[in-house]
Amino acid sequence: MKRIRNFSIIAHINHGKSTLSDRLIQATGIVSDRDFKEQILDTMDIERERGITIKSQAVCLPYIAEDGYTYTLNLIDTPGHVDFTYEVSRSLASCEGVLILVDASQGVEAQTVANLYMAMDHDLEIIPVINKIDLPAADVDWVRQQIEDDLGLDSAGAILASAKEGIGVDEVLEAIVERLPAPAGDPDSPLRALIFDSHYDPYRGTIIHCRIFEGTVRPGDTIRFMSNNATYRVEEVGVFQIDRVRKDMLSAGGVGYIIAGVKTVSDTRCGDTITNDNRPCAAPLPGFREIKPVVFSSIYPVASDGYEDLAIAVDKLKLNDASLVYEKDTSAALGFGFRCGFLGLLHLEIVQERLEREFDLSLIITSPSVKYIFIMTDGATEVVDNPALYPDPAKIAKTQEPYIRAAIMMPDRYLGVVIKLCLERRGVNAKHQYMGSKRIELTCELPLAEVIYDFYDRLKTVTQGYGSFDYELIDYRDSDLVKLDILINSEKVDALSQLVHRDGAYDRARYACEKLKKEIPRQMFRIAIQGAIGAKIIARETISAYRKDVTAKCYGGDITRKRKLLEKQKKGKRRMKMVGSVMIPQSAFLAVLKRDSE
């Protein structure tokens, strides 16, 4: 155990975590040069396409240190985007120390600070690493000063590195060995192992990723999950070295996997404690903090007979993404589906893409919403996250919506445009303070509903990529909310209904109608697309009908012949409009969710 080190790499998005992981893996030689590829720990196609880490990945690195001993370094690579903070918190629960990466050209950003506080909450040893020192815009002295001022860490111990060029990798490995503590624990005590992740294998069942805090587990042992007392016989244990590598046992201080033929997906829960069935431990380990979703949306299969496949897929995805929260839902227009809670709009997009790619499903996603509180005239309180559950407006005394405190870090030259953006989104109590000579932090209180759509994208646009953003929920405040319905051919489409602030209802309705007009294909009859609040229409677009020239054959004679044919055509189109149904393509639902850059 003295020669084991468990650590994570944390940073803001795009500060080089995955690239540094690649260099550490190459330096320890667990992958041959022939088999190596960039972003080797990012196993999903979506991660490679978008260039971001979505899932934390564990890997066991054997390293021969300068003192001649071989050390086992258990690395957990983590995501940097604010929507995947829960992945980071679970990784930190399995470590004794972290490397905190800071970009030498961009400096300390919002998510760097948020992740640092999370590491401090877990009482971890922290090693600062200044990455990307090879860039022309790198300013190491400025970043050292930021590490001192903003993070409160000793910049003298910061390691200078360029993961892309391989500079400083050996120093990072030595610092891990010398400066991070070895894990504590007794291999002879009753087994206590924390589940920090899992994934489903169609042949072996659920593969459990765990950190052993006390005791030892071997193939043939009978283990028990302490949350539900389910028992299983261990078939295989081992460690992750990109691929799974079998071992004779896993003991205290180690990170690895357990295969025990777990076919019941719901038995495995992240944060649960595993112990021996015949020699249980006294108390479970503290699990992870309960996740609080902030964005809610419903997922339905395009074909109604796809519900069973969707239910199985969501169950399996929940294994791999513990921050996904869901419950059964039903809609008059779309049938059976699931109401899901997400940590942000990017999280929603990723879940949808994974369901479609990994499980070959065709899905419809409803407009995202947040949790609102309705106080009724009789004093009752209702919590609503689904526009379909909007109460009778006559019975509503007042409505409240969630507010967040946003922390935005940026160069001071962008302060004006960012304050303007916050005011457009109904921001209040904007305050700013200088973090250095040219760097500023703006704190502002904003309604969560104004942030979930495209605030982060707009922030990146107006600050030319230099702005960073982090937020926390603070409270609920009084607001004037209305339900915006979208009618197509005079029929409400409940999947497109939204709860919006009255001041922004017209713009949202106008935008939705324009987008739908572009996406819905033309028919043989006119289609009216309308935005309405109650019985009042506030926006409208019309898709014109295909026109057949029925008078083409009338090349002479009395005008009444042409009129007769046109009247006959008009009656036919009216009848067609009454019986014809408008198919809304999936792209139309997505188009309404995504806001254009203004």
Coordinates of C-alpha atoms in Angstrom, one line a residue:
M1 CA 0.0 0.0 0.0
K2 CA 2.9 2.4 0.5
R3 CA 3.5 2.2 -3.2
I4 CA 0.0 3.0 -4.4
R5 CA -1.1 6.5 -5.4
N6 CA -4.7 7.4 -6.2
F7 CA -5.2 10.7 -8.0
S8 CA -7.5 12.7 -10.4
I9 CA -6.7 15.4 -12.9
I10 CA -9.1 18.4 -12.6
A11 CA -9.3 21.6 -14.6
H12 CA -11.5 23.9 -16.6
I13 CA -12.7 22.6 -20.0
N14 CA -10.0 22.6 -22.7
H15 CA -7.0 23.0 -20.3
G16 CA -5.4 19.7 -21.4
K17 CA -6.5 17.0 -19.0
S18 CA -7.0 14.3 -21.6
T19 CA -3.7 15.2 -23.3
L20 CA -1.8 15.0 -20.1
S21 CA -3.4 11.6 -19.4
D22 CA -2.2 10.4 -22.8
R23 CA 1.4 11.4 -22.0
L24 CA 1.2 9.7 -18.6
I25 CA -0.1 6.5 -20.2
Q26 CA 2.7 6.7 -22.8
A27 CA 5.4 7.4 -20.2
T28 CA 4.4 4.3 -18.2
G29 CA 4.3 2.1 -21.3
I30 CA 1.0 0.2 -20.8
V31 CA 0.0 0.9 -24.4
S32 CA 2.4 0.2 -27.3
D33 CA 3.0 3.0 -29.8
R34 CA 1.2 1.0 -32.5
D35 CA -2.0 0.8 -30.4
F36 CA -1.8 4.3 -29.1
K37 CA -4.3 7.0 -30.2
E38 CA -4.9 10.6 -29.0
Q39 CA -7.6 11.0 -26.3
I40 CA -7.2 7.3 -25.5
L41 CA -9.3 7.5 -22.3
D42 CA -12.2 9.2 -24.2
T43 CA -13.8 6.0 -25.4
M44 CA -17.1 7.4 -26.8
D45 CA -17.4 8.7 -30.4
I46 CA -19.2 11.8 -29.1
E47 CA -16.2 12.7 -26.8
R48 CA -13.8 12.5 -29.8
E49 CA -16.0 14.4 -32.1
R50 CA -16.7 17.2 -29.7
G51 CA -13.2 17.2 -28.1
I52 CA -14.5 17.1 -24.6
T53 CA -14.5 14.5 -21.8
I54 CA -17.9 13.4 -20.7
K55 CA -17.1 10.3 -18.6
S56 CA -14.5 9.9 -15.9
Q57 CA -12.2 7.0 -16.8
A58 CA -9.9 5.1 -14.5
V59 CA -6.6 3.6 -15.5
C60 CA -3.9 1.8 -13.5
L61 CA -0.3 2.9 -14.4
P62 CA 2.8 0.9 -13.2
Y63 CA 5.7 3.4 -12.8
I64 CA 9.3 2.9 -11.8
A65 CA 10.3 5.9 -9.8
E66 CA 13.8 7.4 -9.3
D67 CA 14.1 5.6 -6.0
G68 CA 14.0 2.3 -7.9
Y69 CA 10.7 1.0 -6.6
T70 CA 7.7 0.3 -8.8
Y71 CA 4.6 2.3 -7.9
T72 CA 0.9 1.7 -8.9
L73 CA -0.6 5.0 -10.0
N74 CA -4.4 4.9 -10.2
L75 CA -5.4 7.8 -12.4
I76 CA -9.0 9.0 -12.9
D77 CA -9.4 11.5 -15.7
T78 CA -12.4 13.8 -15.2
P79 CA -14.5 16.1 -17.4
G80 CA -14.1 19.9 -17.2
H81 CA -17.6 21.2 -18.3
V82 CA -19.9 22.5 -15.6
D83 CA -22.6 20.1 -16.7
F84 CA -20.5 17.1 -15.7
T85 CA -19.4 18.3 -12.2
Y86 CA -21.0 15.3 -10.6
E87 CA -18.6 13.0 -12.5
V88 CA -15.7 15.0 -10.9
S89 CA -17.2 14.8 -7.3
R90 CA -17.5 11.0 -7.6
S91 CA -13.9 10.7 -8.9
L92 CA -12.6 12.8 -6.0
A93 CA -14.2 10.5 -3.4
S94 CA -11.9 7.7 -4.6
C95 CA -8.6 9.7 -4.4
E96 CA -6.0 11.0 -2.0
G97 CA -4.7 13.8 -4.2
V98 CA -5.3 15.8 -7.4
L99 CA -3.4 17.5 -10.2
I100 CA -5.0 20.8 -10.9
L101 CA -4.2 22.0 -14.4
V102 CA -4.1 25.7 -15.4
D103 CA -3.7 26.9 -19.0
A104 CA -0.6 29.0 -19.3
S105 CA -2.3 31.3 -21.8
Q106 CA -5.8 31.6 -20.2
G107 CA -5.0 31.3 -16.5
V108 CA -7.3 30.4 -13.7
E109 CA -11.0 30.1 -14.9
A110 CA -14.3 29.6 -13.2
Q111 CA -14.4 25.8 -13.3
T112 CA -10.8 25.6 -12.0
V113 CA -11.9 27.4 -8.8
A114 CA -15.1 25.3 -8.5
N115 CA -13.1 22.1 -8.8
L116 CA -10.5 23.3 -6.4
Y117 CA -13.1 23.9 -3.7
M118 CA -14.5 20.4 -4.4
A119 CA -11.0 18.9 -3.9
M120 CA -10.7 20.9 -0.6
D121 CA -14.0 19.5 0.6
H122 CA -12.6 16.0 0.2
D123 CA -9.4 17.1 2.0
L124 CA -7.1 16.1 -0.8
E125 CA -3.5 16.9 -1.5
I126 CA -3.3 19.4 -4.4
I127 CA -0.4 19.7 -7.0
P128 CA -0.8 22.7 -9.3
V129 CA 0.4 22.1 -12.9
I130 CA 0.9 25.0 -15.4
N131 CA 0.1 23.4 -18.8
K132 CA 0.6 24.6 -22.4
I133 CA 3.8 26.5 -21.7
D134 CA 4.8 26.0 -25.3
L135 CA 2.1 28.4 -26.6
P136 CA 3.2 31.8 -27.9
A137 CA 0.7 33.5 -25.6
A138 CA 1.9 31.6 -22.5
D139 CA 2.6 33.9 -19.5
V140 CA 3.9 31.7 -16.7
D141 CA 4.7 34.5 -14.2
W142 CA 1.1 35.9 -14.6
V143 CA -0.4 32.4 -14.1
R144 CA 1.9 31.8 -11.0
Q145 CA 0.5 35.0 -9.5
Q146 CA -3.1 33.8 -10.2
I147 CA -2.4 30.5 -8.5
E148 CA -1.3 32.4 -5.5
D149 CA -4.1 35.0 -5.5
D150 CA -7.1 33.1 -6.8
L151 CA -6.5 29.5 -5.7
G152 CA -4.5 30.2 -2.5
L153 CA -1.9 27.6 -3.4
D154 CA 1.9 27.8 -3.3
S155 CA 3.0 28.6 -6.9
A156 CA 6.6 27.7 -6.1
G157 CA 5.5 24.0 -6.1
A158 CA 3.8 24.4 -9.5
I159 CA 5.1 22.1 -12.2
L160 CA 5.7 23.6 -15.7
A161 CA 4.5 21.3 -18.4
S162 CA 3.3 21.0 -22.0
A163 CA 1.3 17.8 -22.4
K164 CA 1.2 18.2 -26.2
E165 CA 5.0 18.4 -26.4
G166 CA 5.7 15.9 -23.6
I167 CA 7.5 18.6 -21.5
G168 CA 7.4 18.1 -17.7
V169 CA 5.7 14.7 -17.8
D170 CA 8.5 13.0 -15.8
E171 CA 8.4 15.8 -13.2
V172 CA 4.6 15.2 -12.8
L173 CA 5.1 11.5 -12.3
E174 CA 7.8 12.1 -9.6
A175 CA 5.6 14.7 -7.9
I176 CA 2.7 12.2 -7.7
V177 CA 5.0 9.7 -6.0
E178 CA 6.7 12.2 -3.6
R179 CA 3.9 14.6 -2.8
L180 CA 0.7 12.6 -2.7
P181 CA 0.0 10.4 0.3
A182 CA -0.4 6.6 0.1
P183 CA -3.9 5.3 0.8
A184 CA -4.8 4.2 4.3
G185 CA -6.7 1.0 5.2
D186 CA -6.3 -2.6 6.5
P187 CA -6.3 -5.5 4.0
D188 CA -7.4 -7.9 6.8
S189 CA -10.5 -5.9 7.9
P190 CA -14.0 -6.7 6.7
L191 CA -14.5 -5.5 3.0
R192 CA -15.6 -1.9 2.5
A193 CA -15.6 -0.8 -1.2
L194 CA -17.2 2.3 -2.7
I195 CA -18.9 2.0 -6.1
F196 CA -17.9 5.1 -8.1
D197 CA -19.0 4.0 -11.5
S198 CA -20.2 1.0 -13.5
H199 CA -21.1 0.0 -17.1
Y200 CA -23.1 -2.8 -18.7
D201 CA -21.6 -5.6 -20.7
P202 CA -24.1 -7.7 -22.7
Y203 CA -22.1 -10.9 -21.9
R204 CA -20.9 -10.4 -18.3
G205 CA -23.7 -8.1 -16.8
T206 CA -22.9 -5.0 -14.8
I207 CA -19.1 -4.3 -14.4
I208 CA -18.6 -2.5 -11.1
H209 CA -15.9 0.2 -10.8
C210 CA -14.9 0.5 -7.2
R211 CA -12.3 1.8 -4.8
I212 CA -11.4 -0.6 -1.9
F213 CA -11.0 1.3 1.4
E214 CA -10.8 -1.8 3.7
G215 CA -10.4 -5.5 3.3
T216 CA -9.8 -7.7 0.3
V217 CA -12.0 -9.2 -2.4
R218 CA -11.2 -12.3 -4.5
P219 CA -13.0 -14.4 -7.1
G220 CA -15.4 -16.8 -5.3
D221 CA -16.3 -14.4 -2.5
T222 CA -19.9 -13.6 -1.9
I223 CA -20.4 -9.9 -1.8
R224 CA -23.4 -7.8 -0.6
F225 CA -24.6 -4.3 -1.7
M226 CA -25.4 -2.5 1.5
S227 CA -28.2 -0.3 0.1
N228 CA -30.5 -3.1 -0.9
N229 CA -28.8 -6.3 0.6
A230 CA -28.6 -8.0 -2.8
T231 CA -25.9 -10.7 -2.7
Y232 CA -23.7 -12.0 -5.6
R233 CA -20.8 -14.4 -6.1
V234 CA -17.6 -12.7 -7.5
E235 CA -16.5 -14.1 -10.8
E236 CA -13.6 -11.9 -11.6
V237 CA -11.6 -8.9 -10.2
G238 CA -9.0 -6.8 -11.9
V239 CA -7.7 -3.4 -12.8
F240 CA -8.1 -1.1 -15.8
Q241 CA -5.1 -0.7 -18.0
I242 CA -7.1 0.6 -20.9
D243 CA -8.4 -3.0 -21.3
R244 CA -9.5 -5.0 -18.3
V245 CA -6.6 -7.0 -16.7
R246 CA -7.5 -9.9 -14.4
K247 CA -6.0 -10.0 -10.9
D248 CA -6.0 -12.6 -8.1
M249 CA -7.4 -10.1 -5.7
L250 CA -8.1 -6.4 -5.0
S251 CA -7.1 -5.2 -1.6
A252 CA -7.3 -2.0 0.5
G253 CA -6.1 1.1 -1.3
G254 CA -6.7 -0.3 -4.8
V255 CA -9.0 0.8 -7.6
G256 CA -10.4 -1.7 -10.0
Y257 CA -13.4 -3.6 -11.2
I258 CA -15.6 -6.5 -9.9
I259 CA -17.7 -8.8 -12.2
A260 CA -20.3 -10.8 -10.2
G261 CA -22.9 -11.7 -12.8
V262 CA -25.1 -8.7 -11.8
K263 CA -27.9 -8.9 -14.4
T264 CA -30.4 -6.7 -12.5
V265 CA -29.3 -3.3 -13.5
S266 CA -31.1 -1.4 -10.7
D267 CA -29.1 -3.3 -8.0
T268 CA -25.9 -1.4 -8.8
R269 CA -26.0 2.2 -7.5
C270 CA -23.1 4.7 -7.5
G271 CA -22.1 5.6 -4.0
D272 CA -23.2 2.3 -2.6
T273 CA -20.8 0.2 -0.3
I274 CA -19.9 -3.4 -1.1
T275 CA -19.0 -5.7 1.8
N276 CA -18.6 -9.5 2.4
D277 CA -21.8 -11.3 3.0
N278 CA -20.4 -13.6 5.7
R279 CA -18.2 -10.9 7.3
P280 CA -19.9 -7.5 6.8
C281 CA -18.4 -4.2 7.8
A282 CA -20.0 -2.2 10.7
A283 CA -21.2 0.8 8.6
P284 CA -21.4 1.8 5.0
L285 CA -19.0 4.4 3.6
P286 CA -20.4 7.9 3.1
G287 CA -21.9 8.0 -0.4
F288 CA -21.9 10.9 -2.9
R289 CA -24.0 13.9 -2.3
E290 CA -27.5 13.6 -3.8
I291 CA -27.6 15.1 -7.3
K292 CA -30.0 18.0 -8.0
P293 CA -31.1 18.2 -11.7
V294 CA -31.7 21.7 -12.9
V295 CA -33.2 21.1 -16.4
F296 CA -36.2 18.9 -17.1
S297 CA -37.3 17.5 -20.4
S298 CA -39.4 14.5 -21.6
I299 CA -38.1 11.8 -23.9
Y300 CA -40.5 9.8 -26.1
P301 CA -39.9 7.2 -28.8
V302 CA -41.0 8.3 -32.3
A303 CA -42.9 5.0 -32.7
S304 CA -45.2 4.1 -29.8
D305 CA -44.0 0.4 -29.9
G306 CA -40.5 1.6 -29.0
Y307 CA -41.3 2.3 -25.4
E308 CA -39.9 -1.0 -24.0
D309 CA -36.6 -0.5 -25.9
L310 CA -36.4 3.0 -24.5
A311 CA -37.1 1.8 -20.9
I312 CA -34.2 -0.8 -21.2
A313 CA -31.9 1.8 -22.8
V314 CA -32.5 4.4 -20.1
D315 CA -31.9 1.8 -17.3
K316 CA -28.6 0.8 -18.8
L317 CA -27.5 4.4 -19.4
K318 CA -28.3 5.3 -15.8
L319 CA -25.5 2.8 -14.8
N320 CA -23.0 4.8 -16.7
D321 CA -24.4 8.2 -16.0
A322 CA -25.4 8.5 -12.4
S323 CA -26.4 12.1 -12.7
L324 CA -29.4 11.2 -15.0
V325 CA -32.7 11.3 -13.0
Y326 CA -35.9 9.9 -14.7
E327 CA -39.5 8.8 -14.0
K328 CA -42.3 7.6 -16.2
D329 CA -44.3 10.2 -18.2
T330 CA -47.2 10.2 -20.6
S331 CA -48.5 12.6 -23.2
A332 CA -51.8 12.8 -25.1
A333 CA -49.9 13.3 -28.4
L334 CA -46.7 11.4 -27.9
G335 CA -47.8 8.4 -25.8
F336 CA -45.5 6.9 -23.1
G337 CA -42.0 8.1 -22.3
F338 CA -39.8 9.4 -19.5
R339 CA -39.5 12.7 -17.7
C340 CA -35.8 13.2 -17.2
G341 CA -33.7 15.6 -15.1
F342 CA -30.4 16.9 -16.4
L343 CA -27.5 19.0 -15.1
G344 CA -27.7 21.3 -18.1
L345 CA -28.5 21.6 -21.8
L346 CA -25.2 20.0 -22.9
H347 CA -26.0 17.1 -20.6
L348 CA -29.4 16.8 -22.3
E349 CA -27.8 16.8 -25.7
I350 CA -25.3 14.1 -24.8
V351 CA -27.9 11.8 -23.2
Q352 CA -30.0 12.1 -26.3
E353 CA -27.1 11.4 -28.7
R354 CA -26.0 8.4 -26.6
L355 CA -29.5 6.9 -26.5
E356 CA -29.7 7.3 -30.3
R357 CA -26.2 6.0 -31.1
E358 CA -25.6 3.3 -28.5
F359 CA -29.1 1.8 -28.4
D360 CA -30.3 2.7 -32.0
L361 CA -33.4 4.6 -30.9
S362 CA -35.4 7.4 -32.6
L363 CA -36.5 9.9 -30.0
I364 CA -38.5 13.1 -29.6
I365 CA -37.3 15.5 -26.9
T366 CA -39.7 18.1 -25.4
S367 CA -38.7 21.7 -24.6
P368 CA -36.5 21.9 -21.5
S369 CA -38.0 23.4 -18.4
V370 CA -36.9 24.1 -14.8
K371 CA -38.8 23.6 -11.5
Y372 CA -41.3 26.3 -10.8
I373 CA -43.3 26.9 -7.6
F374 CA -47.0 27.9 -7.9
I375 CA -48.7 29.2 -4.8
M376 CA -52.5 28.8 -5.2
T377 CA -55.3 31.0 -4.0
D378 CA -56.2 28.4 -1.4
G379 CA -52.7 28.5 0.1
A380 CA -51.6 25.2 -1.4
T381 CA -48.1 25.0 -3.1
E382 CA -47.4 23.1 -6.3
V383 CA -44.0 22.3 -7.8
V384 CA -44.2 22.0 -11.6
D385 CA -41.4 21.1 -14.0
N386 CA -43.6 20.0 -16.9
P387 CA -45.7 22.5 -18.9
A388 CA -48.4 19.9 -19.2
L389 CA -49.0 20.1 -15.4
Y390 CA -49.5 23.9 -15.5
P391 CA -52.4 24.7 -13.1
D392 CA -55.5 26.7 -13.9
P393 CA -54.4 30.3 -14.2
A394 CA -57.5 31.5 -12.3
K395 CA -56.4 29.6 -9.2
I396 CA -52.7 30.9 -9.2
A397 CA -52.0 33.5 -6.5
K398 CA -48.3 33.9 -7.4
T399 CA -45.5 32.0 -9.2
Q400 CA -41.8 31.6 -8.3
E401 CA -38.8 30.6 -10.4
P402 CA -35.3 29.4 -9.4
Y403 CA -32.4 31.9 -9.4
I404 CA -28.7 31.2 -9.7
R405 CA -25.6 33.1 -8.7
A406 CA -23.3 33.1 -11.8
A407 CA -19.6 33.6 -11.5
I408 CA -18.1 34.8 -14.8
M409 CA -14.3 35.2 -15.2
M410 CA -13.0 37.1 -18.2
P411 CA -10.4 39.7 -19.4
D412 CA -11.6 43.2 -18.3
R413 CA -12.1 44.5 -21.9
Y414 CA -15.3 42.3 -22.2
L415 CA -17.0 43.6 -19.0
G416 CA -19.4 45.9 -20.9
V417 CA -20.7 43.2 -23.4
V418 CA -21.1 40.6 -20.6
I419 CA -23.1 43.0 -18.3
K420 CA -25.3 43.8 -21.3
L421 CA -25.8 40.0 -21.9
C422 CA -26.7 39.5 -18.2
L423 CA -29.2 42.4 -18.3
E424 CA -30.9 40.9 -21.4
R425 CA -31.4 37.7 -19.4
R426 CA -33.0 39.6 -16.5
G427 CA -29.9 39.6 -14.4
V428 CA -29.8 41.6 -11.1
N429 CA -27.2 42.5 -8.4
A430 CA -24.2 42.5 -10.8
K431 CA -20.9 43.0 -9.0
H432 CA -17.4 42.8 -10.2
Q433 CA -13.9 42.6 -8.7
Y434 CA -10.4 42.5 -10.2
M435 CA -8.6 39.1 -9.9
G436 CA -5.4 40.6 -11.3
S437 CA -4.2 43.5 -13.5
K438 CA -6.4 42.6 -16.5
R439 CA -8.7 39.9 -15.2
I440 CA -12.1 40.4 -13.7
E441 CA -14.7 38.3 -12.0
L442 CA -18.4 39.3 -12.4
T443 CA -21.0 37.8 -10.1
C444 CA -24.7 38.2 -11.1
E445 CA -28.0 36.7 -10.0
L446 CA -30.0 35.3 -13.0
P447 CA -33.2 33.3 -13.5
L448 CA -32.1 29.7 -14.2
A449 CA -34.6 29.5 -17.1
E450 CA -32.7 32.3 -18.9
V451 CA -29.4 30.4 -18.6
I452 CA -30.3 26.8 -19.6
Y453 CA -30.9 27.6 -23.3
D454 CA -27.9 29.3 -24.8
F455 CA -26.3 31.6 -22.2
Y456 CA -23.0 29.7 -22.2
D457 CA -22.7 29.7 -26.0
R458 CA -23.5 33.5 -26.1
L459 CA -21.0 34.2 -23.4
K460 CA -18.2 32.4 -25.3
T461 CA -19.2 34.3 -28.4
V462 CA -19.2 37.8 -26.9
T463 CA -15.9 37.1 -25.0
Q464 CA -14.2 35.5 -28.0
G465 CA -13.8 32.3 -26.1
Y466 CA -12.1 33.8 -23.0
G467 CA -15.1 34.0 -20.7
S468 CA -15.7 31.1 -18.2
F469 CA -18.8 30.4 -16.3
D470 CA -19.8 28.6 -13.2
Y471 CA -23.1 28.8 -11.1
E472 CA -24.9 27.7 -8.0
L473 CA -28.6 27.6 -7.2
I474 CA -29.5 30.2 -4.5
D475 CA -33.3 30.6 -4.1
Y476 CA -36.8 31.0 -5.6
R477 CA -38.2 34.4 -6.4
D478 CA -41.5 35.8 -7.4
S479 CA -42.0 35.9 -11.2
D480 CA -44.7 36.5 -13.8
L481 CA -44.9 33.1 -15.6
V482 CA -47.3 32.1 -18.4
K483 CA -47.7 28.9 -20.4
L484 CA -46.9 29.3 -24.1
D485 CA -48.7 26.8 -26.3
I486 CA -47.7 26.1 -29.9
L487 CA -50.6 25.2 -32.2
I488 CA -50.1 23.5 -35.5
N489 CA -53.2 23.4 -37.7
S490 CA -55.2 24.6 -34.7
E491 CA -54.1 21.6 -32.6
K492 CA -51.9 22.0 -29.5
V493 CA -48.6 20.2 -29.6
D494 CA -47.9 19.6 -25.9
A495 CA -44.2 18.6 -26.6
L496 CA -43.6 22.2 -27.7
S497 CA -45.3 23.9 -24.8
Q498 CA -43.1 26.0 -22.6
L499 CA -43.3 27.9 -19.3
V500 CA -41.9 31.4 -19.9
H501 CA -41.7 34.8 -18.3
R502 CA -44.5 37.0 -19.7
D503 CA -42.0 39.7 -21.0
G504 CA -40.2 37.1 -23.1
A505 CA -43.2 35.2 -24.3
Y506 CA -43.7 37.1 -27.6
D507 CA -40.0 36.7 -28.7
R508 CA -40.0 33.0 -27.8
A509 CA -43.3 32.4 -29.6
R510 CA -42.2 34.3 -32.7
Y511 CA -38.9 32.4 -32.7
A512 CA -40.6 29.0 -32.4
C513 CA -43.1 29.8 -35.2
E514 CA -40.3 30.9 -37.6
K515 CA -38.2 27.8 -36.8
L516 CA -41.2 25.4 -37.3
K517 CA -42.1 27.1 -40.6
K518 CA -38.6 26.2 -41.9
E519 CA -38.6 22.6 -40.6
I520 CA -42.2 21.4 -41.3
P521 CA -42.6 20.2 -44.9
R522 CA -45.3 21.7 -47.1
Q523 CA -48.6 19.9 -47.6
M524 CA -51.5 20.1 -50.1
F525 CA -53.2 22.5 -47.7
R526 CA -52.2 25.6 -45.8
I527 CA -50.8 25.0 -42.3
A528 CA -51.1 27.7 -39.6
I529 CA -48.4 27.7 -36.9
Q530 CA -49.5 29.8 -33.9
G531 CA -48.1 30.7 -30.5
A532 CA -50.8 31.3 -27.9
I533 CA -51.1 32.2 -24.2
G534 CA -54.4 30.7 -23.2
A535 CA -56.9 31.7 -25.9
K536 CA -54.9 34.7 -27.1
I537 CA -52.8 34.2 -30.2
I538 CA -49.5 36.2 -30.0
A539 CA -47.6 35.0 -33.0
R540 CA -48.3 33.3 -36.3
E541 CA -46.6 31.9 -39.4
T542 CA -48.3 30.2 -42.3
I543 CA -46.9 27.4 -44.5
S544 CA -48.5 27.9 -47.9
A545 CA -50.0 24.9 -49.8
Y546 CA -48.6 23.2 -52.9
R547 CA -50.6 24.7 -55.7
K548 CA -51.9 22.7 -58.7
D549 CA -53.0 24.8 -61.6
V550 CA -56.4 23.2 -62.2
T551 CA -57.3 25.9 -64.8
A552 CA -54.5 25.0 -67.1
K553 CA -56.8 23.0 -69.4
C554 CA -59.2 26.0 -69.8
Y555 CA -57.5 27.8 -72.6
G556 CA -60.6 29.8 -73.7
G557 CA -64.3 30.2 -73.1
D558 CA -66.3 31.7 -70.3
I559 CA -64.7 32.8 -67.0
T560 CA -67.4 30.8 -65.1
R561 CA -65.7 27.5 -66.2
K562 CA -62.4 28.6 -64.4
R563 CA -64.4 29.7 -61.3
K564 CA -66.2 26.4 -61.1
L565 CA -62.9 24.5 -61.1
L566 CA -61.3 26.8 -58.5
E567 CA -64.3 26.5 -56.2
K568 CA -64.1 22.7 -56.5
Q569 CA -60.4 22.8 -55.6
K570 CA -61.1 25.1 -52.6
K571 CA -63.7 22.6 -51.2
G572 CA -61.2 19.8 -51.6
K573 CA -58.5 21.6 -49.8
R574 CA -60.9 22.5 -47.0
R575 CA -61.9 18.9 -46.6
M576 CA -58.2 17.8 -46.7
K577 CA -57.3 20.3 -44.0
M578 CA -60.0 18.9 -41.7
V579 CA -58.9 15.3 -42.1
G580 CA -55.2 15.8 -42.9
S581 CA -52.6 15.4 -40.1
V582 CA -49.3 17.3 -40.1
M583 CA -46.2 15.1 -39.3
I584 CA -43.6 17.1 -37.3
P585 CA -40.1 15.9 -38.0
Q586 CA -37.6 15.4 -35.1
S587 CA -35.4 18.2 -36.4
A588 CA -38.3 20.6 -35.8
F589 CA -38.3 19.8 -32.1
L590 CA -34.6 20.3 -31.8
A591 CA -34.7 23.5 -33.9
V592 CA -37.0 25.1 -31.3
L593 CA -34.6 24.1 -28.5
K594 CA -31.6 25.7 -30.0
R595 CA -31.4 29.4 -30.1
D596 CA -29.5 31.1 -32.9
S597 CA -26.5 33.4 -32.1
E598 CA -28.0 36.9 -32.1

